[in-house]
Short mmCIF file of C-alpha atoms in Angstrom, two decimals:
data_model
loop_
_atom_site.label_atom_id
_atom_site.label_comp_id
_atom_site.label_asym_id
_atom_site.label_seq_id
_atom_site.Cartn_x
_atom_site.Cartn_y
_atom_site.Cartn_z
CA MET A 1 -12.94 8.89 44.33
CA HIS A 2 -15.40 7.21 41.91
CA ASP A 3 -18.48 6.21 43.49
CA SER A 4 -20.18 2.87 42.90
CA PRO A 5 -21.25 1.35 40.17
CA LEU A 6 -18.99 3.04 37.82
CA THR A 7 -19.72 2.75 34.61
CA GLY A 8 -17.96 2.12 31.57
CA LEU A 9 -17.82 2.87 27.78
CA VAL A 10 -16.81 0.50 25.34
CA LEU A 11 -16.46 1.75 21.64
CA SER A 12 -15.54 -1.25 19.53
CA GLY A 13 -13.84 -1.14 16.25
CA GLY A 14 -14.86 -0.64 12.72
CA GLY A 15 -13.56 2.50 10.81
CA ALA A 16 -16.15 4.02 8.81
CA ARG A 17 -19.35 2.09 11.02
CA ALA A 18 -17.92 3.96 13.68
CA ALA A 19 -20.58 6.51 13.35
CA TYR A 20 -23.12 4.67 14.94
CA GLN A 21 -21.63 4.51 18.53
CA VAL A 22 -22.21 9.21 17.45
CA GLY A 23 -24.93 8.15 17.06
CA VAL A 24 -25.39 6.51 19.67
CA LEU A 25 -24.58 8.50 22.16
CA ARG A 26 -25.87 12.18 21.19
CA ALA A 27 -29.45 10.53 21.97
CA VAL A 28 -28.05 8.36 25.42
CA MET A 29 -27.02 12.17 26.20
CA ARG A 30 -30.71 13.54 25.31
CA LEU A 31 -32.11 11.27 27.41
CA ARG A 32 -30.38 12.24 29.85
CA ARG A 33 -30.67 15.52 29.21
CA GLU A 34 -34.02 15.31 29.94
CA ALA A 35 -34.42 12.78 33.05
CA LEU A 36 -32.11 15.84 34.13
CA THR A 37 -34.63 17.55 33.00
CA ALA A 38 -37.92 16.70 34.57
CA ALA A 39 -35.96 16.80 38.25
CA GLY A 40 -34.62 20.57 37.72
CA SER A 41 -31.07 19.73 37.91
CA LEU A 42 -29.43 20.43 34.68
CA THR A 43 -26.33 22.51 36.23
CA PHE A 44 -24.87 17.61 36.44
CA MET A 45 -25.02 18.02 32.39
CA ARG A 46 -21.73 19.27 32.44
CA ARG A 47 -20.62 15.52 34.19
CA ASN A 48 -19.10 12.86 32.57
CA PRO A 49 -21.40 9.29 33.43
CA PHE A 50 -19.01 7.57 31.82
CA ALA A 51 -16.29 7.19 34.67
CA VAL A 52 -14.24 4.39 31.93
CA ILE A 53 -13.90 5.44 29.08
CA THR A 54 -11.95 2.52 26.08
CA GLY A 55 -12.34 2.21 22.99
CA THR A 56 -10.52 -0.01 20.16
CA SER A 57 -9.68 1.24 16.39
CA ALA A 58 -11.95 3.70 15.23
CA GLY A 59 -13.86 3.19 18.88
CA ALA A 60 -11.10 3.84 20.23
CA ILE A 61 -10.31 7.34 18.67
CA ASN A 62 -13.61 7.92 19.71
CA ALA A 63 -13.31 7.49 22.75
CA ALA A 64 -10.11 9.63 23.53
CA ALA A 65 -11.97 11.91 22.39
CA LEU A 66 -14.24 11.95 25.48
CA ALA A 67 -12.26 11.13 27.54
CA CYS A 68 -10.08 14.17 26.75
CA HIS A 69 -13.12 16.90 26.59
CA ALA A 70 -14.75 14.73 30.40
CA ASP A 71 -15.26 18.00 32.36
CA ASP A 72 -17.66 18.33 29.56
CA MET A 73 -19.21 15.31 28.64
CA GLU A 74 -22.24 16.32 26.21
CA ALA A 75 -19.92 19.35 24.23
CA ALA A 76 -17.39 16.35 23.51
CA VAL A 77 -20.60 13.95 21.94
CA GLN A 78 -22.26 17.05 19.66
CA GLY A 79 -18.42 17.81 18.84
CA ILE A 80 -17.83 14.56 17.63
CA ALA A 81 -20.17 14.55 16.02
CA HIS A 82 -19.37 17.26 14.25
CA VAL A 83 -16.78 15.66 13.38
CA TRP A 84 -18.70 12.95 11.70
CA GLU A 85 -21.20 14.71 10.37
CA ASN A 86 -18.57 16.58 7.90
CA PHE A 87 -16.60 13.92 7.38
CA ASN A 88 -14.90 13.25 4.08
CA ALA A 89 -12.22 11.29 2.95
CA GLU A 90 -9.47 13.23 2.27
CA GLN A 91 -9.53 13.76 5.90
CA VAL A 92 -8.40 10.51 6.74
CA TYR A 93 -6.65 9.27 4.53
CA ARG A 94 -4.65 10.69 1.05
CA ALA A 95 -7.60 9.86 -1.46
CA ASP A 96 -5.98 12.14 -4.89
CA SER A 97 -4.99 10.67 -8.23
CA LEU A 98 -1.08 10.73 -6.55
CA GLY A 99 -1.59 9.27 -3.14
CA VAL A 100 -3.95 6.45 -5.24
CA ILE A 101 -0.92 6.18 -6.85
CA ARG A 102 1.68 6.51 -4.61
CA THR A 103 0.06 4.08 -2.42
CA GLY A 104 -2.53 1.17 -3.42
CA ALA A 105 -1.83 1.43 -7.07
CA GLN A 106 1.21 0.65 -6.31
CA TRP A 107 0.18 -2.22 -3.78
CA LEU A 108 -2.33 -4.21 -5.47
CA THR A 109 1.08 -4.04 -9.15
CA MET A 110 2.69 -5.39 -6.31
CA LEU A 111 0.08 -8.25 -4.90
CA SER A 112 -0.78 -8.70 -8.56
CA ILE A 113 2.91 -8.76 -10.15
CA GLY A 114 5.60 -7.41 -8.25
CA TRP A 115 7.23 -10.07 -6.66
CA ALA A 116 8.87 -10.19 -10.56
CA ILE A 117 9.70 -6.23 -11.12
CA ARG A 118 13.57 -5.35 -8.94
CA ARG A 119 11.96 -2.31 -8.99
CA TRP A 120 8.75 -2.86 -6.70
CA ARG A 121 10.29 -5.67 -4.28
CA ARG A 122 12.97 -1.95 -3.45
CA ALA A 123 9.31 0.48 -3.29
CA ARG A 124 7.75 -2.24 -0.61
CA PRO A 125 4.54 -0.05 -1.18
CA ARG A 126 3.12 -0.79 3.22
CA SER A 127 -0.27 -0.53 2.52
CA LEU A 128 -3.56 0.13 0.54
CA LEU A 129 -4.06 4.14 1.78
CA ASP A 130 -1.71 6.54 2.85
CA ASN A 131 -3.52 7.68 6.43
CA GLY A 132 -1.68 10.41 7.18
CA PRO A 133 -4.48 13.23 7.01
CA LEU A 134 -5.14 11.17 9.04
CA MET A 135 -2.51 12.86 12.13
CA GLU A 136 -3.45 16.37 11.57
CA LEU A 137 -7.37 15.57 12.21
CA LEU A 138 -6.23 13.68 15.47
CA GLN A 139 -4.19 16.36 16.45
CA GLN A 140 -7.05 19.22 16.43
CA VAL A 141 -9.78 16.68 17.88
CA VAL A 142 -7.32 14.98 20.20
CA PRO A 143 -5.97 16.89 23.27
CA PHE A 144 -4.10 14.73 24.80
CA GLU A 145 -2.36 17.38 26.96
CA ARG A 146 -6.32 18.29 28.80
CA LEU A 147 -6.16 13.99 30.50
CA PRO A 148 -3.63 14.38 33.26
CA ARG A 149 -5.53 17.07 35.23
CA LEU A 150 -9.21 15.42 34.25
CA LEU A 151 -8.12 12.45 36.04
CA ARG A 152 -6.32 14.87 38.65
CA GLY A 153 -9.53 16.38 38.65
CA HIS A 154 -11.64 13.50 39.01
CA HIS A 155 -13.52 14.01 36.27
CA LEU A 156 -12.21 10.69 34.68
CA HIS A 157 -11.28 7.28 35.93
CA ALA A 158 -9.59 6.07 33.10
CA LEU A 159 -9.25 5.97 29.75
CA ALA A 160 -7.61 2.87 26.98
CA VAL A 161 -7.16 1.61 24.49
CA THR A 162 -6.43 -0.73 23.14
CA ALA A 163 -3.58 -2.45 19.46
CA SER A 164 -2.04 -5.51 18.87
CA SER A 165 1.78 -5.88 17.54
CA TYR A 166 2.69 -7.04 14.18
CA THR A 167 5.97 -7.63 16.21
CA SER A 168 5.31 -9.69 18.96
CA GLY A 169 1.69 -11.10 18.53
CA LEU A 170 1.27 -9.37 21.61
CA HIS A 171 -2.62 -7.76 21.81
CA ALA A 172 -1.36 -4.73 24.24
CA THR A 173 -4.06 -2.58 25.84
CA PHE A 174 -2.30 1.20 26.36
CA TYR A 175 -4.24 3.30 29.79
CA GLU A 176 -4.70 6.04 32.31
CA ALA A 177 -6.12 6.31 35.37
CA GLY A 178 -6.45 8.74 37.71
CA SER A 179 -5.34 6.00 40.24
CA PRO A 180 -2.85 3.71 40.77
CA VAL A 181 -3.99 -0.08 38.42
CA ALA A 182 -1.90 -2.47 38.25
CA PRO A 183 -1.28 -4.10 34.95
CA TRP A 184 -2.97 -7.69 33.73
CA VAL A 185 -1.86 -10.02 31.64
CA ARG A 186 -3.27 -12.67 30.48
CA SER A 187 -3.18 -15.33 27.11
CA GLN A 188 -1.37 -12.94 24.35
CA ARG A 189 -2.68 -9.82 26.34
CA ILE A 190 -0.93 -7.85 28.54
CA ALA A 191 -2.01 -4.04 30.01
CA VAL A 192 0.32 -1.07 29.78
CA SER A 193 -0.07 1.91 31.82
CA GLY A 194 1.57 5.78 30.31
CA PRO A 195 0.84 8.14 28.62
CA ILE A 196 -1.15 7.66 26.04
CA GLY A 197 -0.96 9.99 22.54
CA VAL A 198 -1.75 10.80 18.91
CA GLN A 199 0.69 7.89 17.71
CA HIS A 200 -1.69 5.23 20.13
CA LEU A 201 -4.93 6.13 18.08
CA LEU A 202 -3.00 5.50 14.99
CA ALA A 203 -1.48 2.17 16.06
CA SER A 204 -5.65 0.84 17.46
CA SER A 205 -7.47 2.09 13.40
CA ALA A 206 -4.17 0.33 11.72
CA ILE A 207 -7.24 -1.15 9.79
CA PRO A 208 -4.49 -4.30 8.33
CA PHE A 209 -3.98 -4.48 4.96
CA VAL A 210 -5.74 -0.61 4.03
CA PHE A 211 -3.69 1.43 6.73
CA PRO A 212 0.46 1.20 7.98
CA ALA A 213 1.82 0.26 11.38
CA THR A 214 2.81 2.56 13.69
CA THR A 215 5.33 2.28 15.92
CA LEU A 216 5.17 2.34 19.86
CA THR A 217 7.00 1.51 23.34
CA LEU A 218 6.84 -1.77 24.81
CA GLU A 219 8.73 -2.85 27.44
CA GLY A 220 11.06 0.04 26.50
CA GLU A 221 11.70 -1.65 22.70
CA PRO A 222 10.54 -0.20 19.76
CA GLU A 223 7.81 -2.34 18.53
CA TRP A 224 4.91 -2.23 14.64
CA PHE A 225 1.59 -1.99 15.93
CA GLY A 226 -1.84 -2.38 13.83
CA ASP A 227 -5.56 -2.33 14.53
CA GLY A 228 -6.29 -3.07 18.01
CA SER A 229 -9.23 -4.94 16.73
CA MET A 230 -7.28 -8.05 16.49
CA ARG A 231 -5.87 -10.80 18.05
CA GLN A 232 -9.10 -9.05 20.48
CA THR A 233 -10.18 -12.18 22.33
CA ALA A 234 -12.08 -9.89 25.17
CA PRO A 235 -12.87 -6.75 24.14
CA ILE A 236 -15.16 -5.55 27.07
CA SER A 237 -12.23 -6.92 29.78
CA ALA A 238 -10.31 -4.24 29.55
CA ALA A 239 -13.54 -1.30 31.75
CA ILE A 240 -13.85 -4.03 33.99
CA HIS A 241 -10.52 -4.78 34.89
CA LEU A 242 -9.42 -0.42 34.68
CA GLY A 243 -12.67 -0.49 37.47
CA ALA A 244 -15.73 -0.46 35.84
CA GLN A 245 -19.21 -2.52 37.11
CA ARG A 246 -21.62 -1.91 34.91
CA VAL A 247 -20.96 -1.56 31.42
CA LEU A 248 -22.15 0.17 28.08
CA ILE A 249 -21.09 -1.65 24.80
CA ILE A 250 -21.71 -0.30 21.25
CA GLY A 251 -21.17 -2.44 18.41
CA ALA A 252 -20.64 -2.16 14.76
CA GLY A 253 -22.99 -4.74 13.38
CA ARG A 254 -24.26 -8.20 13.38
CA MET A 255 -25.21 -8.13 16.59
CA ASN A 256 -29.72 -6.64 16.50
CA GLU A 257 -28.87 -7.35 12.79
CA PRO A 258 -32.12 -8.99 11.06
CA PRO A 259 -31.74 -12.71 10.80
CA GLY A 260 -31.58 -14.91 8.66
CA ARG A 261 -29.42 -16.08 5.20
CA ARG A 262 -28.87 -13.66 2.87
CA VAL A 263 -27.26 -15.73 -0.20
CA ARG A 264 -26.75 -15.11 -3.52
CA ALA A 265 -24.40 -16.37 -5.25
CA ASP A 266 -23.18 -14.75 -8.07
CA GLY A 267 -19.86 -16.16 -8.98
CA TYR A 268 -16.58 -16.92 -6.85
CA PRO A 269 -15.63 -14.26 -4.05
CA ASN A 270 -14.46 -11.56 -5.57
CA LEU A 271 -10.90 -10.67 -3.08
CA ALA A 272 -12.90 -7.14 -2.22
CA GLN A 273 -15.74 -10.03 -0.90
CA ILE A 274 -13.29 -11.37 1.00
CA ALA A 275 -11.77 -8.54 2.54
CA GLY A 276 -15.11 -7.62 3.57
CA HIS A 277 -15.97 -10.93 5.19
CA THR A 278 -11.86 -11.41 6.88
CA LEU A 279 -12.85 -7.41 7.87
CA ALA A 280 -16.22 -8.30 9.57
CA SER A 281 -15.01 -11.06 11.30
CA ILE A 282 -12.21 -9.11 13.06
CA PHE A 283 -14.33 -5.90 14.72
CA LEU A 284 -17.90 -8.00 14.75
CA ASP A 285 -17.69 -11.21 15.85
CA ALA A 286 -14.78 -10.54 18.96
CA LEU A 287 -16.81 -8.53 20.60
CA ALA A 288 -19.97 -10.81 19.77
CA VAL A 289 -18.46 -13.42 21.79
CA ASP A 290 -17.26 -11.44 24.67
CA VAL A 291 -20.91 -10.11 25.49
CA GLU A 292 -22.59 -14.03 25.46
CA ARG A 293 -19.07 -15.03 27.51
CA MET A 294 -20.47 -12.45 30.48
CA GLN A 295 -24.03 -13.23 29.75
CA ARG A 296 -23.09 -16.82 30.84
CA ILE A 297 -20.36 -16.06 33.79
CA ASN A 298 -23.40 -13.55 35.01
CA ALA A 299 -26.34 -16.42 34.38
CA THR A 300 -23.77 -18.97 36.45
CA LEU A 301 -22.90 -16.33 39.84
CA ALA A 302 -26.77 -15.89 39.81
CA LEU A 303 -27.23 -19.39 41.04
CA LEU A 304 -24.42 -20.16 43.79
CA PRO A 305 -24.59 -19.41 47.25
CA PRO A 306 -23.92 -16.14 49.54
CA GLU A 307 -21.20 -17.83 51.09
CA ALA A 308 -19.58 -19.56 46.98
CA LEU A 309 -19.39 -16.41 45.87
CA ARG A 310 -17.41 -14.38 48.73
CA HIS A 311 -14.83 -17.68 48.01
CA THR A 312 -15.11 -16.31 44.20
CA ALA A 313 -13.24 -13.34 42.48
CA LEU A 314 -15.90 -13.14 39.92
CA ARG A 315 -18.45 -10.20 40.11
CA PRO A 316 -21.45 -10.46 37.68
CA VAL A 317 -21.07 -7.02 35.66
CA GLU A 318 -24.49 -5.46 34.12
CA ALA A 319 -24.31 -4.71 31.10
CA LEU A 320 -26.36 -2.25 27.83
CA VAL A 321 -25.31 -3.73 24.63
CA ILE A 322 -26.62 -1.15 21.69
CA ALA A 323 -25.46 -2.32 17.86
CA PRO A 324 -27.33 -1.10 14.35
CA SER A 325 -30.53 -2.96 14.11
CA GLN A 326 -30.61 -2.19 9.99
CA ARG A 327 -27.03 -3.81 7.93
CA LEU A 328 -24.83 -1.17 7.72
CA ASP A 329 -22.22 -3.10 3.90
CA ASP A 330 -26.54 -2.42 3.27
CA ILE A 331 -26.33 1.45 4.15
CA ALA A 332 -22.51 1.07 2.58
CA ALA A 333 -24.23 -0.06 -0.79
CA ARG A 334 -26.39 2.67 -1.95
CA HIS A 335 -23.39 5.13 -0.82
CA LEU A 336 -20.64 4.08 -3.01
CA GLY A 337 -21.33 6.34 -5.27
CA SER A 338 -19.62 8.71 -3.23
CA MET A 339 -16.53 7.56 -2.45
CA PRO A 340 -14.06 10.32 -4.23
CA GLY A 341 -13.35 9.13 -7.96
CA PRO A 342 -9.84 7.89 -7.88
CA ILE A 343 -10.71 5.68 -4.04
CA ARG A 344 -14.11 4.29 -6.38
CA THR A 345 -11.26 3.27 -9.40
CA LEU A 346 -8.83 1.62 -6.74
CA LEU A 347 -11.30 0.20 -4.86
CA ARG A 348 -13.34 -1.27 -8.96
CA GLY A 349 -9.95 -2.91 -9.04
CA VAL A 350 -10.71 -5.07 -5.76
CA GLY A 351 -14.27 -5.67 -7.15
CA VAL A 352 -16.11 -3.09 -5.22
CA SER A 353 -18.66 -2.86 -7.81
CA GLY A 354 -22.58 -1.49 -8.59
CA SER A 355 -24.59 -0.04 -6.08
CA GLY A 356 -27.86 -0.58 -3.40
CA ASN A 357 -28.49 -4.51 -3.90
CA ASP A 358 -27.05 -4.61 -7.38
CA ALA A 359 -23.82 -3.89 -5.00
CA ARG A 360 -20.50 -6.04 -4.57
CA GLY A 361 -18.09 -5.53 -1.84
CA ALA A 362 -19.67 -3.01 0.02
CA ALA A 363 -18.86 -4.98 2.76
CA LEU A 364 -14.78 -4.03 2.16
CA ALA A 365 -16.20 -0.51 1.38
CA SER A 366 -18.12 0.25 5.03
CA TYR A 367 -15.33 0.71 6.93
CA LEU A 368 -13.99 2.85 3.77
CA LEU A 369 -17.09 5.55 3.64
CA PHE A 370 -16.01 8.21 5.64
CA GLU A 371 -17.80 10.56 3.50
CA ALA A 372 -20.99 12.74 5.43
CA PRO A 373 -23.56 11.19 3.40
CA TYR A 374 -23.07 7.47 4.99
CA THR A 375 -21.88 8.21 8.50
CA ARG A 376 -24.70 10.65 8.74
CA GLU A 377 -27.09 7.65 8.11
CA LEU A 378 -25.26 5.84 10.46
CA ILE A 379 -25.44 8.48 12.88
CA ALA A 380 -29.06 8.95 12.78
CA LEU A 381 -29.64 4.26 12.96
CA GLY A 382 -27.73 5.01 16.07
CA GLU A 383 -30.46 7.65 17.38
CA ALA A 384 -33.02 5.66 16.46
CA ASP A 385 -31.98 2.49 18.40
CA THR A 386 -31.20 3.58 20.94
CA VAL A 387 -34.78 5.89 21.22
CA ALA A 388 -36.28 2.67 20.63
CA ARG A 389 -35.10 1.45 23.55
CA ARG A 390 -34.79 4.42 25.70
CA GLU A 391 -36.37 1.72 29.00
CA ASP A 392 -33.81 -0.01 28.96
CA VAL A 393 -31.16 2.92 28.88
CA ALA A 394 -33.02 4.41 31.02
CA ARG A 395 -32.54 1.41 33.33
CA PHE A 396 -29.38 0.46 32.87
CA PHE A 397 -28.62 4.60 34.18
CA GLY A 398 -31.18 4.63 36.83
CA TRP A 399 -33.59 7.43 35.61
CA ARG A 400 -36.79 6.25 36.39
CA SER A 401 -40.78 8.36 35.66
CA GLY A 402 -43.07 9.31 37.22
CA PRO A 403 -42.98 9.92 40.97
CA GLY A 404 -40.23 9.97 43.28
CA ALA A 405 -38.12 10.22 39.62
CA GLU A 406 -36.27 13.75 40.36
CA GLY A 407 -34.09 12.62 42.75
CA ALA A 408 -34.06 9.46 41.29
CA ALA A 409 -32.55 10.89 38.22
CA VAL A 410 -30.44 12.98 39.72
CA GLN A 411 -28.81 10.73 42.44
CA ALA A 412 -28.32 8.12 39.06
CA ASP A 413 -26.35 10.78 38.40
CA LEU A 414 -24.26 11.78 40.87
CA VAL A 415 -23.45 8.60 42.06
CA GLN A 416 -19.78 8.14 40.07
CA GLN A 417 -19.38 11.49 40.27
CA PRO A 418 -16.13 12.42 43.42
#
């Protein structure tokens, strides 16, 4: 059994933007090490501070990689950081000329004149890019065979990943837990208990139109699933349903970005700009709305007298939200040239062009830029943003400085352990 409070980790979607999450986690582990060093208790460093780990899209991949190494969380974070810091697009999708011709070129042709050409009707290309290489990468970095043992050993309470069904329209949360957790059902949302595998990660991270859908079994029937960020109205709910009483939420944009309007009317928006705006709505907006909803519920519950609280199923949930302090679109604009030539050519066909302040369509590219120069900058930003909020992080986890800090740090680190 895990003692209270159970801490949940919520990792949002966003394609290559999920590199930011790795920087946040690496900084959190560094701050944790400093607290435990002050307490003279580094032997506890291997313990997992996140009893419940949930993720969506690329966040689901990060979540699963962490969960499958939950017996040494610091090493788990360093492991996924090594992958993200050395990324190239060929590890995620076919970026060579032949691969692009077979998928992206056919897909774009079908959108433009394919309806008039019979052979394009027969070809029916399924997506802009072929993410076949991603399966091999997932098999290397996410050893799902370890997960049942880690759950039984109380290194982890639960893992959940989400995906959206094109077949039924349902938003599904697939989860594994160390102790029985009854599935929940909400409007257009269901939870499914059972083994999670690579196919669930491929489905959860299948960005609409960009990557192909994946088949998963739902209620005994095969259905086609795509990115879990689609129709995800409550990204935090899975962690709470699985028992989390406080949650660390890592976003991928918009929530803490510099304020102010940025308007540059340079003609009718091209396909890339519209697609980037659409993906931002899918990946970024739901989390911000859910955080605001949780804050309103917490504020309302704080006004209720103890007697009223005893008669409601709602409970306050402490949350720490860390999100980029800079616009990731702007960072992506500086790194468009690092994308493979065939991919740049393909994206140029939908309107991605220029660089830096003159870039167009960088928002779309920000989700597909699985290249080390870009991902390293996002990791560095995640680390800097987290260190800048050192006091908030310490307060959330219960770490203290000054007299008595040693005992407080050890106690805070042990409250979730079996």
